[in-house]
Structures are given as structure tokens and as C-alpha cells.
Amino acid sequence: MTPLMENASDIKILLVDDRDENLLALETILINESYQIVKANSGRQALQCLLDDHDFYLIIMDVVMPGMDGFETAELIYGREKLKNIPIIFLTAMDIEENIYKGYKSGAVDYIRKPVVPELLRAKVGAFIDLSLKNKRLIAQEETLRAINQELEREVMERKLSEKKVKALNKDLQDKLAELQSLDAFAYSVSHDLMSPLNNINGLTNLLIRQHGQNLNESGQKMLHMVLESTQKMSKLVKNLLLFSRQANAELKKAELDMNAMVQAVLQEISAYKPLEKFQIVVQDLPKANCDENMIRQVWINFISNAIKYSQKSASPRIDVGALRNNGSAIYYVKDNGAGFDMKDYDKLFGAFQRLHTEKEFEGTGIGLNIVKRIVERHGGKVWAESSQGMGATFFFTLDKTYPETVLKVV
């Protein structure tokens, strides 16, 4: 807002009188005060001046004028919102006592009897100019406060709308969470119910191969083995679904875990069904972690099993298990020199039932990494990977919210 000017040269006074000699006399009295003087010879001309420029501090107006007298002019001036705060001093040769009520009713703030006494006029003009300045300041402050109040009201309204949006989003999130929990429970129930018939199919197929396999020709035996292989794949998928559902709903039980002992136990478990003699497996010293032992075991099993699976076709397969430090946070990793993957497919990597290789190339269900992602994020951490196709892959995970600011490279 423009600050109020208080120099006399910035203060405008409107003089209204139908006689030029009277206007000149008034101007002569006020000339030493350096006010800006604007003159009008009629009420109509005065109104035109005020319509063109309403930034006047005082109006000095004769009461008796032809056409439109001072009282009528004052009523029209004060009928406009932007002009109603300009004080008016009436000049009159009439009896003030007889016209004082009419004058004040029309908007006058004071009277001066003609002939004008210069000292009295200058004194009253000074007093009303000071009053007008103070009034303009108050109006400006009122406008500022009104603008501030409107801004506060707008902010309050926006905050209320934001709160409503947050409440709506929270409700939507709760509904979706309940839906997910219901789906997890359903998946668990279905997976659990599927295991029994799958186990029966698997057992009966094995029994059929042992007891009657010799009675079948080569084609029949091949079909039985295909049935057995399919049921085993289905059993593995259902087990992963059960694990997926358990990890979503299981209670997180954190305690200090020796990661070195955990990795060695996982390697021993894997070696029971997968010979590891041809693999060079290097395990660095790993820092301990505060985590759920059973859940983190699944992370290591998945990462190390994948590293073995995708590097088994390499001439000299090598797997490195280690940890990096980043701002006091441990970042664990598993690196292999196997098939790797194209980073343009990265968005699919941790999705459920997403695979970056065909079943013929490498077997799998496509759910393991999604389980890992769930487990790590439940610990408040993050999981990610780096790879080049044909150049191996490195999978990272951390169990807290301190993430690396830049992509970490494992040499």
C-alpha cells in the first residue's frame, strides 16, 4: 500500500465558489501554506473534480451558488463512498444559526462567516487537514487489517480443506489397507487349502512312478514326470504365496542379529539341496543388525539363492556378500557375476509375479523379490539393485531410513 504523503505540497484542497474574486481571495490566504489548490466555480464543476480525483484532504465551499447550492453539492459528495470522509467547511454570509442544522445534515464539519478572517481560515484549515491526515491513516490501516484478515480467512479455509483432504485420504488408505489385509488373509487361506491336494498329487505321482512306472512306455513315463514337475512348481508357488501372506501380517520381533552367523546358516541350508563346490563364495565381515531374525533370513535366502541361480551358467561363478557403511548406516549387498538384467526393466524387478527371464532360462515364481521388499520396508529400510545384462547383478538392502545419496558401487 502507498504510504501517506504529509508534505504540504502533497495536500490538495478544493475551493468552490461561483465568484472568481472569492476564489482568488481564498487562494491568497492559503498560498503561504504551499497546499495544492484546485478551484471550481460551481457545485457541478466541483463534483466533476472529485470524480476525476478523489484524493482531496479538504473542501472549502460557498453555500450560496446558482444552480446547485453548497448544501445540495455536499449531499451529492457524501453520497459517494470514496468521498464521504473528505471534510467540508462552508463559507456563508447568511445567518449561521438559521442554517446550521441544514448544513450539518448535508455533511458540513464547520462554518466560516463571510467576510473571511485569514487567521481563522488558516487555523481551521490546518486543524482539518491534520484531522484528514489521521483519518486517511486510519482508513489505510483498516484496509491493511482487512487484507490481513482476508488472507487469514483464506489460510484457515485452505487448512480446513487440507484437513478434510487428509481425513479423506486417511480413510481411503485405511479402506485400502483393510482390503489388502483381507486379500492377504484370503491368499493365505487359499494357499493353505491348495497345499493339501498338491501334496496328495505329488505323493500319488511318486507312488505311481515307483510301483507302475516300469509298466509304462517311454511316453507315459515322460508324462508322469511332467505331472510331478508341474506339481512341484505349483507347490513352490503356493509356499511362496503363504510366505507372502505371513510376512504381511506377522508381528515384527526385533532383536540384535549376528549377520555373519545368519549368512553362514543360509549357505549351509542352500548347500543341502544345491551343490556349491563350483562357486567361489566370498563373505566379508558383516555388522550386526537390530531386526526380525526369521524375516531377514528370508531376505538372505532369496538374495543368495538368486545369485547362485543366475550365476550357475558362468564359467567361474563368484558370489560376494558384504556390507558398506553410509553415514553410520549398514548397507548389505549380494553380488554375482551371472546373467544380470537390463536396467530398463528395473520397475518390474520387485513387483509380484514379475520375471525378467523366461522359465526356460531360469526357473522361478517371480514373487521372491516382492517378499524381500515387503520385509525390508516393514523394517523401515530400502532395497534396490544395480546390473548390466550379462555382467552380473548386485542387490542392496538397508534396515533403517538412512539411504545412500548416490548410487553405491561394489568393486
mmCIF file of C-alpha atoms in Angstrom:
data_model
loop_
_atom_site.group_PDB
_atom_site.id
_atom_site.type_symbol
_atom_site.label_atom_id
_atom_site.label_comp_id
_atom_site.label_asym_id
_atom_site.label_seq_id
_atom_site.Cartn_x
_atom_site.Cartn_y
_atom_site.Cartn_z
ATOM 1 C CA MET A 1 0.000 0.000 0.000
ATOM 2 C CA THR A 2 1.339 3.515 -0.890
ATOM 3 C CA PRO A 3 2.417 5.444 2.224
ATOM 4 C CA LEU A 4 0.578 8.633 3.026
ATOM 5 C CA MET A 5 2.325 11.836 1.943
ATOM 6 C CA GLU A 6 2.377 14.517 4.656
ATOM 7 C CA ASN A 7 4.286 17.313 2.884
ATOM 8 C CA ALA A 8 2.097 20.378 2.315
ATOM 9 C CA SER A 9 2.775 20.213 -1.419
ATOM 10 C CA ASP A 10 1.091 16.806 -1.498
ATOM 11 C CA ILE A 11 -2.084 18.010 0.218
ATOM 12 C CA LYS A 12 -4.895 19.059 -2.130
ATOM 13 C CA ILE A 13 -7.707 21.427 -1.165
ATOM 14 C CA LEU A 14 -10.784 22.052 -3.318
ATOM 15 C CA LEU A 15 -12.122 25.640 -3.271
ATOM 16 C CA VAL A 16 -15.708 26.034 -4.552
ATOM 17 C CA ASP A 17 -17.275 29.440 -5.178
ATOM 18 C CA ASP A 18 -19.189 30.918 -8.117
ATOM 19 C CA ARG A 19 -17.216 34.174 -7.957
ATOM 20 C CA ASP A 20 -13.609 34.258 -9.166
ATOM 21 C CA GLU A 21 -12.656 37.112 -6.821
ATOM 22 C CA ASN A 22 -13.715 34.999 -3.838
ATOM 23 C CA LEU A 23 -11.653 32.032 -5.080
ATOM 24 C CA LEU A 24 -8.638 34.313 -5.561
ATOM 25 C CA ALA A 25 -9.051 35.725 -2.034
ATOM 26 C CA LEU A 26 -9.140 32.240 -0.517
ATOM 27 C CA GLU A 27 -6.131 31.132 -2.569
ATOM 28 C CA THR A 28 -4.198 34.240 -1.460
ATOM 29 C CA ILE A 29 -4.880 33.469 2.212
ATOM 30 C CA LEU A 30 -3.616 29.871 1.843
ATOM 31 C CA ILE A 31 -0.795 30.492 -0.632
ATOM 32 C CA ASN A 32 1.952 30.589 2.002
ATOM 33 C CA GLU A 33 0.968 27.098 3.224
ATOM 34 C CA SER A 34 2.117 25.525 -0.096
ATOM 35 C CA TYR A 35 -1.058 23.440 -0.462
ATOM 36 C CA GLN A 36 -2.178 22.233 -3.878
ATOM 37 C CA ILE A 37 -5.205 24.398 -4.634
ATOM 38 C CA VAL A 38 -7.896 23.241 -7.057
ATOM 39 C CA LYS A 39 -10.707 25.707 -7.895
ATOM 40 C CA ALA A 40 -14.276 25.141 -9.043
ATOM 41 C CA ASN A 41 -16.883 27.782 -9.987
ATOM 42 C CA SER A 42 -19.976 25.660 -9.302
ATOM 43 C CA GLY A 43 -21.267 22.650 -7.476
ATOM 44 C CA ARG A 44 -21.377 20.690 -10.759
ATOM 45 C CA GLN A 45 -17.747 21.581 -11.545
ATOM 46 C CA ALA A 46 -16.746 20.602 -8.000
ATOM 47 C CA LEU A 47 -18.379 17.192 -8.444
ATOM 48 C CA GLN A 48 -16.507 16.737 -11.715
ATOM 49 C CA CYS A 49 -13.200 17.498 -9.981
ATOM 50 C CA LEU A 50 -13.980 14.971 -7.260
ATOM 51 C CA LEU A 51 -14.975 12.302 -9.773
ATOM 52 C CA ASP A 52 -11.673 12.767 -11.628
ATOM 53 C CA ASP A 53 -9.584 12.829 -8.438
ATOM 54 C CA HIS A 54 -10.998 11.949 -5.023
ATOM 55 C CA ASP A 55 -7.693 12.308 -3.132
ATOM 56 C CA PHE A 56 -8.609 15.682 -1.546
ATOM 57 C CA TYR A 57 -7.922 16.487 2.086
ATOM 58 C CA LEU A 58 -10.406 19.355 2.499
ATOM 59 C CA ILE A 59 -13.231 21.141 0.643
ATOM 60 C CA ILE A 60 -13.959 24.827 1.292
ATOM 61 C CA MET A 61 -17.300 25.673 -0.332
ATOM 62 C CA ASP A 62 -19.608 28.625 -0.558
ATOM 63 C CA VAL A 63 -23.183 27.918 0.476
ATOM 64 C CA VAL A 64 -24.945 30.270 -1.938
ATOM 65 C CA MET A 65 -24.270 29.358 -5.563
ATOM 66 C CA PRO A 66 -26.559 29.458 -8.609
ATOM 67 C CA GLY A 67 -27.941 26.176 -9.939
ATOM 68 C CA MET A 68 -26.748 23.889 -7.155
ATOM 69 C CA ASP A 69 -26.051 25.401 -3.754
ATOM 70 C CA GLY A 70 -23.454 24.211 -1.274
ATOM 71 C CA PHE A 71 -25.890 22.063 0.736
ATOM 72 C CA GLU A 72 -27.051 20.116 -2.351
ATOM 73 C CA THR A 73 -23.471 19.710 -3.552
ATOM 74 C CA ALA A 74 -22.386 18.386 -0.127
ATOM 75 C CA GLU A 75 -25.228 15.843 -0.087
ATOM 76 C CA LEU A 76 -24.152 14.557 -3.503
ATOM 77 C CA ILE A 77 -20.490 14.401 -2.419
ATOM 78 C CA TYR A 78 -21.246 12.435 0.716
ATOM 79 C CA GLY A 79 -23.493 10.108 -1.235
ATOM 80 C CA ARG A 80 -20.370 8.534 -2.756
ATOM 81 C CA GLU A 81 -18.443 6.016 -0.634
ATOM 82 C CA LYS A 82 -14.992 7.206 -1.716
ATOM 83 C CA LEU A 83 -15.758 10.873 -0.962
ATOM 84 C CA LYS A 84 -17.629 10.663 2.322
ATOM 85 C CA ASN A 85 -14.514 11.135 4.501
ATOM 86 C CA ILE A 86 -13.433 14.477 2.984
ATOM 87 C CA PRO A 87 -14.237 17.270 5.494
ATOM 88 C CA ILE A 88 -16.212 20.297 4.201
ATOM 89 C CA ILE A 89 -16.031 23.840 5.560
ATOM 90 C CA PHE A 90 -18.963 26.031 4.439
ATOM 91 C CA LEU A 91 -18.483 29.711 3.738
ATOM 92 C CA THR A 92 -21.641 31.801 4.192
ATOM 93 C CA ALA A 93 -22.774 35.382 4.673
ATOM 94 C CA MET A 94 -26.149 34.143 5.894
ATOM 95 C CA ASP A 95 -27.200 33.765 9.484
ATOM 96 C CA ILE A 96 -25.347 30.617 10.669
ATOM 97 C CA GLU A 97 -27.846 29.914 13.443
ATOM 98 C CA GLU A 98 -30.714 29.613 10.964
ATOM 99 C CA ASN A 99 -28.799 27.266 8.582
ATOM 100 C CA ILE A 100 -26.578 25.298 10.953
ATOM 101 C CA TYR A 101 -28.887 22.264 11.162
ATOM 102 C CA LYS A 102 -29.294 22.072 7.398
ATOM 103 C CA GLY A 103 -25.543 22.449 6.911
ATOM 104 C CA TYR A 104 -24.545 19.741 9.327
ATOM 105 C CA LYS A 105 -27.231 17.421 7.957
ATOM 106 C CA SER A 106 -25.764 17.811 4.474
ATOM 107 C CA GLY A 107 -22.278 16.897 5.736
ATOM 108 C CA ALA A 108 -20.506 20.066 6.807
ATOM 109 C CA VAL A 109 -17.929 19.806 9.559
ATOM 110 C CA ASP A 110 -17.653 23.541 10.192
ATOM 111 C CA TYR A 111 -18.773 27.036 9.115
ATOM 112 C CA ILE A 112 -16.845 30.254 8.484
ATOM 113 C CA ARG A 113 -18.762 33.506 8.199
ATOM 114 C CA LYS A 114 -18.004 35.942 5.406
ATOM 115 C CA PRO A 115 -16.060 38.139 5.201
ATOM 116 C CA VAL A 116 -13.381 35.568 5.955
ATOM 117 C CA VAL A 117 -10.858 36.276 8.697
ATOM 118 C CA PRO A 118 -7.500 34.979 7.239
ATOM 119 C CA GLU A 119 -6.049 33.830 10.580
ATOM 120 C CA LEU A 120 -9.230 31.924 11.432
ATOM 121 C CA LEU A 121 -9.350 30.283 7.985
ATOM 122 C CA ARG A 122 -5.681 29.209 8.149
ATOM 123 C CA ALA A 123 -6.153 27.818 11.678
ATOM 124 C CA LYS A 124 -9.256 25.828 10.780
ATOM 125 C CA VAL A 125 -7.733 24.577 7.530
ATOM 126 C CA GLY A 126 -4.653 23.367 9.451
ATOM 127 C CA ALA A 127 -6.811 21.613 12.043
ATOM 128 C CA PHE A 128 -8.996 19.858 9.473
ATOM 129 C CA ILE A 129 -6.019 18.930 7.287
ATOM 130 C CA ASP A 130 -4.468 17.261 10.356
ATOM 131 C CA LEU A 131 -7.773 15.515 11.062
ATOM 132 C CA SER A 132 -7.985 14.383 7.433
ATOM 133 C CA LEU A 133 -4.425 13.005 7.540
ATOM 134 C CA LYS A 134 -5.209 10.990 10.653
ATOM 135 C CA ASN A 135 -8.458 9.762 9.115
ATOM 136 C CA LYS A 136 -6.626 8.622 5.957
ATOM 137 C CA ARG A 137 -4.105 6.767 8.093
ATOM 138 C CA LEU A 138 -6.906 5.007 9.921
ATOM 139 C CA ILE A 139 -8.591 4.083 6.644
ATOM 140 C CA ALA A 140 -5.282 2.761 5.283
ATOM 141 C CA GLN A 141 -4.718 0.733 8.441
ATOM 142 C CA GLU A 142 -8.265 -0.574 8.245
ATOM 143 C CA GLU A 143 -7.684 -1.662 4.643
ATOM 144 C CA THR A 144 -4.415 -3.340 5.644
ATOM 145 C CA LEU A 145 -6.101 -5.139 8.529
ATOM 146 C CA ARG A 146 -8.970 -6.148 6.267
ATOM 147 C CA ALA A 147 -6.493 -7.563 3.736
ATOM 148 C CA ILE A 148 -4.652 -9.415 6.522
ATOM 149 C CA ASN A 149 -7.946 -10.736 7.860
ATOM 150 C CA GLN A 150 -8.994 -11.913 4.398
ATOM 151 C CA GLU A 151 -5.635 -13.651 3.974
ATOM 152 C CA LEU A 152 -6.044 -15.320 7.372
ATOM 153 C CA GLU A 153 -9.561 -16.400 6.476
ATOM 154 C CA ARG A 154 -8.252 -17.810 3.195
ATOM 155 C CA GLU A 155 -5.470 -19.686 5.016
ATOM 156 C CA VAL A 156 -7.939 -21.034 7.579
ATOM 157 C CA MET A 157 -10.246 -22.162 4.783
ATOM 158 C CA GLU A 158 -7.348 -23.792 2.919
ATOM 159 C CA ARG A 159 -6.243 -25.503 6.136
ATOM 160 C CA LYS A 160 -9.762 -26.790 6.742
ATOM 161 C CA LEU A 161 -9.917 -28.056 3.162
ATOM 162 C CA SER A 162 -6.483 -29.653 3.596
ATOM 163 C CA GLU A 163 -7.616 -31.314 6.826
ATOM 164 C CA LYS A 164 -10.679 -32.658 5.036
ATOM 165 C CA LYS A 165 -8.483 -33.950 2.215
ATOM 166 C CA VAL A 166 -6.095 -35.567 4.715
ATOM 167 C CA LYS A 167 -9.015 -37.183 6.543
ATOM 168 C CA ALA A 168 -10.429 -38.422 3.243
ATOM 169 C CA LEU A 169 -7.014 -39.750 2.190
ATOM 170 C CA ASN A 170 -6.536 -41.427 5.582
ATOM 171 C CA LYS A 171 -9.946 -43.054 5.309
ATOM 172 C CA ASP A 172 -9.158 -44.181 1.770
ATOM 173 C CA LEU A 173 -5.811 -45.527 2.972
ATOM 174 C CA GLN A 174 -7.462 -47.370 5.865
ATOM 175 C CA ASP A 175 -10.048 -48.841 3.487
ATOM 176 C CA LYS A 176 -7.331 -49.977 1.101
ATOM 177 C CA LEU A 177 -5.272 -51.353 3.980
ATOM 178 C CA ALA A 178 -8.283 -53.298 5.219
ATOM 179 C CA GLU A 179 -8.848 -54.527 1.679
ATOM 180 C CA LEU A 180 -5.211 -55.602 1.389
ATOM 181 C CA GLN A 181 -5.354 -57.356 4.742
ATOM 182 C CA SER A 182 -8.493 -59.124 3.604
ATOM 183 C CA LEU A 183 -6.766 -60.125 0.360
ATOM 184 C CA ASP A 184 -3.714 -61.336 2.297
ATOM 185 C CA ALA A 185 -5.958 -63.388 4.571
ATOM 186 C CA PHE A 186 -7.761 -64.757 1.529
ATOM 187 C CA ALA A 187 -4.456 -65.595 -0.194
ATOM 188 C CA TYR A 188 -3.240 -67.337 2.948
ATOM 189 C CA SER A 189 -6.457 -69.322 3.253
ATOM 190 C CA VAL A 190 -6.493 -70.340 -0.426
ATOM 191 C CA SER A 191 -2.775 -71.167 -0.431
ATOM 192 C CA HIS A 192 -3.132 -73.254 2.708
ATOM 193 C CA ASP A 193 -6.098 -75.152 1.257
ATOM 194 C CA LEU A 194 -4.230 -75.767 -2.012
ATOM 195 C CA MET A 195 -1.247 -77.358 -0.299
ATOM 196 C CA SER A 196 -3.151 -80.464 0.783
ATOM 197 C CA PRO A 197 -4.345 -81.588 -2.695
ATOM 198 C CA LEU A 198 -0.975 -80.640 -4.207
ATOM 199 C CA ASN A 199 0.818 -82.794 -1.653
ATOM 200 C CA ASN A 200 -1.583 -85.634 -2.485
ATOM 201 C CA ILE A 201 -0.943 -85.250 -6.232
ATOM 202 C CA ASN A 202 2.796 -85.131 -5.637
ATOM 203 C CA GLY A 203 2.754 -88.209 -3.339
ATOM 204 C CA LEU A 204 0.476 -90.270 -5.575
ATOM 205 C CA THR A 205 2.514 -89.410 -8.679
ATOM 206 C CA ASN A 206 5.718 -90.527 -6.955
ATOM 207 C CA LEU A 207 3.981 -93.703 -5.815
ATOM 208 C CA LEU A 208 2.689 -94.355 -9.329
ATOM 209 C CA ILE A 209 6.182 -93.934 -10.793
ATOM 210 C CA ARG A 210 7.711 -96.313 -8.253
ATOM 211 C CA GLN A 211 5.044 -99.046 -8.431
ATOM 212 C CA HIS A 212 3.893 -98.922 -12.054
ATOM 213 C CA GLY A 213 6.410 -96.796 -13.890
ATOM 214 C CA GLN A 214 8.065 -99.895 -15.421
ATOM 215 C CA ASN A 215 4.734 -100.903 -16.956
ATOM 216 C CA LEU A 216 4.507 -97.640 -18.926
ATOM 217 C CA ASN A 217 6.235 -96.892 -22.195
ATOM 218 C CA GLU A 218 8.705 -94.015 -22.510
ATOM 219 C CA SER A 219 5.983 -91.510 -23.423
ATOM 220 C CA GLY A 220 3.872 -92.451 -20.386
ATOM 221 C CA GLN A 221 6.828 -92.193 -18.028
ATOM 222 C CA LYS A 222 7.691 -88.787 -19.507
ATOM 223 C CA MET A 223 4.158 -87.530 -18.890
ATOM 224 C CA LEU A 224 4.238 -88.733 -15.274
ATOM 225 C CA HIS A 225 7.497 -86.866 -14.706
ATOM 226 C CA MET A 226 5.926 -83.758 -16.277
ATOM 227 C CA VAL A 227 2.995 -84.062 -13.831
ATOM 228 C CA LEU A 228 5.457 -84.444 -10.956
ATOM 229 C CA GLU A 229 7.487 -81.444 -12.103
ATOM 230 C CA SER A 230 4.341 -79.295 -12.512
ATOM 231 C CA THR A 231 3.036 -80.185 -9.041
ATOM 232 C CA GLN A 232 6.431 -79.373 -7.519
ATOM 233 C CA LYS A 233 6.435 -75.970 -9.247
ATOM 234 C CA MET A 234 2.892 -75.344 -8.080
ATOM 235 C CA SER A 235 3.831 -76.376 -4.525
ATOM 236 C CA LYS A 236 6.728 -73.931 -4.580
ATOM 237 C CA LEU A 237 4.469 -71.136 -5.816
ATOM 238 C CA VAL A 238 1.840 -71.853 -3.148
ATOM 239 C CA LYS A 239 4.546 -71.942 -0.439
ATOM 240 C CA ASN A 240 5.763 -68.552 -1.626
ATOM 241 C CA LEU A 241 2.212 -67.228 -1.504
ATOM 242 C CA LEU A 242 1.882 -68.486 2.057
ATOM 243 C CA LEU A 243 5.168 -66.805 2.937
ATOM 244 C CA PHE A 244 3.991 -63.637 1.202
ATOM 245 C CA SER A 245 0.821 -63.554 3.319
ATOM 246 C CA ARG A 246 2.632 -64.417 6.561
ATOM 247 C CA GLN A 247 5.156 -61.598 6.116
ATOM 248 C CA ALA A 248 2.333 -59.108 5.539
ATOM 249 C CA ASN A 249 0.573 -59.967 8.779
ATOM 250 C CA ALA A 250 3.315 -61.328 11.032
ATOM 251 C CA GLU A 251 4.320 -59.338 14.102
ATOM 252 C CA LEU A 252 7.742 -57.711 13.812
ATOM 253 C CA LYS A 253 10.032 -59.019 16.588
ATOM 254 C CA LYS A 254 13.306 -57.130 16.569
ATOM 255 C CA ALA A 255 16.475 -58.180 18.344
ATOM 256 C CA GLU A 256 20.210 -57.923 17.744
ATOM 257 C CA LEU A 257 21.209 -60.368 15.000
ATOM 258 C CA ASP A 258 24.679 -61.650 14.090
ATOM 259 C CA MET A 259 24.587 -61.291 10.293
ATOM 260 C CA ASN A 260 27.759 -63.378 9.828
ATOM 261 C CA ALA A 261 26.199 -66.374 11.568
ATOM 262 C CA MET A 262 22.948 -65.833 9.662
ATOM 263 C CA VAL A 263 24.659 -65.863 6.235
ATOM 264 C CA GLN A 264 26.680 -68.995 7.093
ATOM 265 C CA ALA A 265 23.485 -70.769 8.218
ATOM 266 C CA VAL A 266 21.747 -69.787 4.973
ATOM 267 C CA LEU A 267 24.677 -71.064 2.871
ATOM 268 C CA GLN A 268 24.618 -74.359 4.774
ATOM 269 C CA GLU A 269 20.871 -74.675 4.231
ATOM 270 C CA ILE A 270 21.184 -73.997 0.490
ATOM 271 C CA SER A 271 24.081 -76.451 0.117
ATOM 272 C CA ALA A 272 21.788 -79.253 1.370
ATOM 273 C CA TYR A 273 19.878 -79.221 -1.931
ATOM 274 C CA LYS A 274 22.269 -77.313 -4.227
ATOM 275 C CA PRO A 275 25.956 -78.323 -4.591
ATOM 276 C CA LEU A 276 28.134 -75.231 -4.171
ATOM 277 C CA GLU A 277 31.555 -76.705 -4.940
ATOM 278 C CA LYS A 278 31.999 -74.872 -8.221
ATOM 279 C CA PHE A 279 31.014 -71.494 -6.726
ATOM 280 C CA GLN A 280 33.538 -69.087 -5.255
ATOM 281 C CA ILE A 281 31.617 -67.512 -2.383
ATOM 282 C CA VAL A 282 33.318 -64.683 -0.500
ATOM 283 C CA VAL A 283 31.676 -63.396 2.681
ATOM 284 C CA GLN A 284 33.077 -60.247 4.286
ATOM 285 C CA ASP A 285 32.703 -59.382 7.951
ATOM 286 C CA LEU A 286 29.116 -58.159 8.359
ATOM 287 C CA PRO A 287 27.902 -55.727 11.041
ATOM 288 C CA LYS A 288 25.172 -56.832 13.406
ATOM 289 C CA ALA A 289 21.643 -55.523 12.935
ATOM 290 C CA ASN A 290 18.539 -54.933 15.019
ATOM 291 C CA CYS A 291 15.866 -56.837 13.106
ATOM 292 C CA ASP A 292 13.414 -59.728 12.976
ATOM 293 C CA GLU A 293 15.582 -62.837 12.569
ATOM 294 C CA ASN A 294 13.039 -65.006 10.739
ATOM 295 C CA MET A 295 12.143 -62.282 8.252
ATOM 296 C CA ILE A 296 15.732 -61.244 7.491
ATOM 297 C CA ARG A 297 16.611 -64.917 6.987
ATOM 298 C CA GLN A 298 14.170 -64.890 4.052
ATOM 299 C CA VAL A 299 15.944 -61.836 2.605
ATOM 300 C CA TRP A 300 19.352 -63.554 2.695
ATOM 301 C CA ILE A 301 17.914 -66.839 1.347
ATOM 302 C CA ASN A 302 16.319 -65.025 -1.571
ATOM 303 C CA PHE A 303 19.341 -62.878 -2.473
ATOM 304 C CA ILE A 304 21.911 -65.675 -2.155
ATOM 305 C CA SER A 305 19.705 -68.273 -3.905
ATOM 306 C CA ASN A 306 19.135 -65.850 -6.788
ATOM 307 C CA ALA A 307 22.852 -65.116 -7.025
ATOM 308 C CA ILE A 308 23.568 -68.870 -7.234
ATOM 309 C CA LYS A 309 20.771 -69.461 -9.738
ATOM 310 C CA TYR A 310 21.687 -66.629 -12.113
ATOM 311 C CA SER A 311 25.459 -67.222 -11.995
ATOM 312 C CA GLN A 312 25.450 -71.039 -12.267
ATOM 313 C CA LYS A 313 25.972 -70.876 -16.045
ATOM 314 C CA SER A 314 29.089 -68.689 -15.714
ATOM 315 C CA ALA A 315 32.487 -70.291 -16.395
ATOM 316 C CA SER A 316 33.774 -69.271 -12.937
ATOM 317 C CA PRO A 317 30.749 -68.282 -10.851
ATOM 318 C CA ARG A 318 31.565 -65.932 -7.968
ATOM 319 C CA ILE A 319 29.330 -64.503 -5.264
ATOM 320 C CA ASP A 320 30.323 -61.696 -2.890
ATOM 321 C CA VAL A 321 28.406 -60.984 0.305
ATOM 322 C CA GLY A 322 29.351 -57.840 2.189
ATOM 323 C CA ALA A 323 28.334 -54.528 3.700
ATOM 324 C CA LEU A 324 29.044 -50.854 3.088
ATOM 325 C CA ARG A 325 28.882 -48.016 5.595
ATOM 326 C CA ASN A 326 26.995 -44.852 4.737
ATOM 327 C CA ASN A 327 26.607 -42.137 7.411
ATOM 328 C CA GLY A 328 26.634 -44.751 10.167
ATOM 329 C CA SER A 329 24.158 -46.997 8.374
ATOM 330 C CA ALA A 330 24.967 -50.550 7.242
ATOM 331 C CA ILE A 331 24.113 -51.312 3.623
ATOM 332 C CA TYR A 332 24.239 -55.066 2.985
ATOM 333 C CA TYR A 333 24.718 -56.477 -0.504
ATOM 334 C CA VAL A 334 24.968 -59.686 -2.529
ATOM 335 C CA LYS A 335 26.888 -59.503 -5.808
ATOM 336 C CA ASP A 336 27.200 -62.131 -8.557
ATOM 337 C CA ASN A 337 28.823 -62.362 -11.993
ATOM 338 C CA GLY A 338 25.866 -64.087 -13.644
ATOM 339 C CA ALA A 339 23.238 -63.248 -16.253
ATOM 340 C CA GLY A 340 22.269 -59.866 -14.816
ATOM 341 C CA PHE A 341 19.341 -57.900 -16.260
ATOM 342 C CA ASP A 342 18.623 -54.779 -18.314
ATOM 343 C CA MET A 343 18.070 -51.737 -16.069
ATOM 344 C CA LYS A 344 15.266 -50.533 -18.359
ATOM 345 C CA ASP A 345 13.205 -53.346 -16.813
ATOM 346 C CA TYR A 346 14.069 -52.226 -13.267
ATOM 347 C CA ASP A 347 10.499 -51.121 -12.442
ATOM 348 C CA LYS A 348 9.331 -54.737 -12.775
ATOM 349 C CA LEU A 349 12.079 -56.158 -10.589
ATOM 350 C CA PHE A 350 10.377 -56.028 -7.174
ATOM 351 C CA GLY A 351 6.796 -56.497 -8.409
ATOM 352 C CA ALA A 352 4.770 -59.565 -7.517
ATOM 353 C CA PHE A 353 4.824 -62.300 -10.179
ATOM 354 C CA GLN A 354 7.208 -60.262 -12.333
ATOM 355 C CA ARG A 355 10.068 -62.070 -14.087
ATOM 356 C CA LEU A 356 12.894 -60.656 -16.208
ATOM 357 C CA HIS A 357 13.944 -64.055 -17.591
ATOM 358 C CA THR A 358 11.933 -66.862 -19.187
ATOM 359 C CA GLU A 359 11.147 -70.117 -17.402
ATOM 360 C CA LYS A 360 13.377 -71.941 -19.883
ATOM 361 C CA GLU A 361 16.341 -69.741 -18.952
ATOM 362 C CA PHE A 362 15.884 -69.768 -15.167
ATOM 363 C CA GLU A 363 13.098 -71.306 -13.093
ATOM 364 C CA GLY A 364 11.225 -69.263 -10.518
ATOM 365 C CA THR A 365 7.844 -67.923 -9.407
ATOM 366 C CA GLY A 366 8.519 -64.191 -9.619
ATOM 367 C CA ILE A 367 7.379 -63.472 -6.080
ATOM 368 C CA GLY A 368 10.587 -63.756 -4.040
ATOM 369 C CA LEU A 369 11.855 -60.192 -4.524
ATOM 370 C CA ASN A 370 8.448 -58.767 -3.707
ATOM 371 C CA ILE A 371 8.550 -60.658 -0.388
ATOM 372 C CA VAL A 372 12.031 -59.218 0.236
ATOM 373 C CA LYS A 373 10.753 -55.696 -0.489
ATOM 374 C CA ARG A 374 7.891 -56.130 1.973
ATOM 375 C CA ILE A 375 10.187 -57.419 4.713
ATOM 376 C CA VAL A 376 12.785 -54.663 4.298
ATOM 377 C CA GLU A 377 10.184 -51.876 4.141
ATOM 378 C CA ARG A 378 8.485 -53.227 7.279
ATOM 379 C CA HIS A 379 11.846 -52.699 8.995
ATOM 380 C CA GLY A 380 11.855 -49.090 7.765
ATOM 381 C CA GLY A 381 14.563 -49.788 5.200
ATOM 382 C CA LYS A 382 15.007 -49.854 1.460
ATOM 383 C CA VAL A 383 16.005 -52.423 -1.163
ATOM 384 C CA TRP A 384 17.447 -51.749 -4.623
ATOM 385 C CA ALA A 385 19.703 -53.276 -7.273
ATOM 386 C CA GLU A 386 22.275 -52.500 -9.966
ATOM 387 C CA SER A 387 23.022 -54.611 -13.013
ATOM 388 C CA SER A 388 24.145 -54.826 -16.607
ATOM 389 C CA GLN A 389 22.836 -57.604 -18.823
ATOM 390 C CA GLY A 390 25.392 -60.414 -18.982
ATOM 391 C CA MET A 391 27.605 -58.678 -16.379
ATOM 392 C CA GLY A 392 26.028 -59.862 -13.137
ATOM 393 C CA ALA A 393 23.897 -58.037 -10.579
ATOM 394 C CA THR A 394 24.246 -56.527 -7.103
ATOM 395 C CA PHE A 395 21.314 -56.383 -4.691
ATOM 396 C CA PHE A 396 21.396 -53.991 -1.722
ATOM 397 C CA PHE A 397 19.275 -53.558 1.365
ATOM 398 C CA THR A 398 19.403 -51.388 4.452
ATOM 399 C CA LEU A 399 17.276 -51.697 7.581
ATOM 400 C CA ASP A 400 16.877 -48.043 8.518
ATOM 401 C CA LYS A 401 15.926 -44.772 6.819
ATOM 402 C CA THR A 402 19.498 -43.628 6.087
ATOM 403 C CA TYR A 403 19.770 -44.221 2.362
ATOM 404 C CA PRO A 404 22.809 -43.551 0.185
ATOM 405 C CA GLU A 405 22.621 -40.159 -1.516
ATOM 406 C CA THR A 406 24.336 -41.524 -4.594
ATOM 407 C CA VAL A 407 24.332 -44.937 -6.259
ATOM 408 C CA LEU A 408 26.895 -47.132 -4.493
ATOM 409 C CA LYS A 409 29.244 -49.265 -6.499
ATOM 410 C CA VAL A 410 30.684 -52.536 -5.265
ATOM 411 C CA VAL A 411 34.078 -53.300 -6.765
#
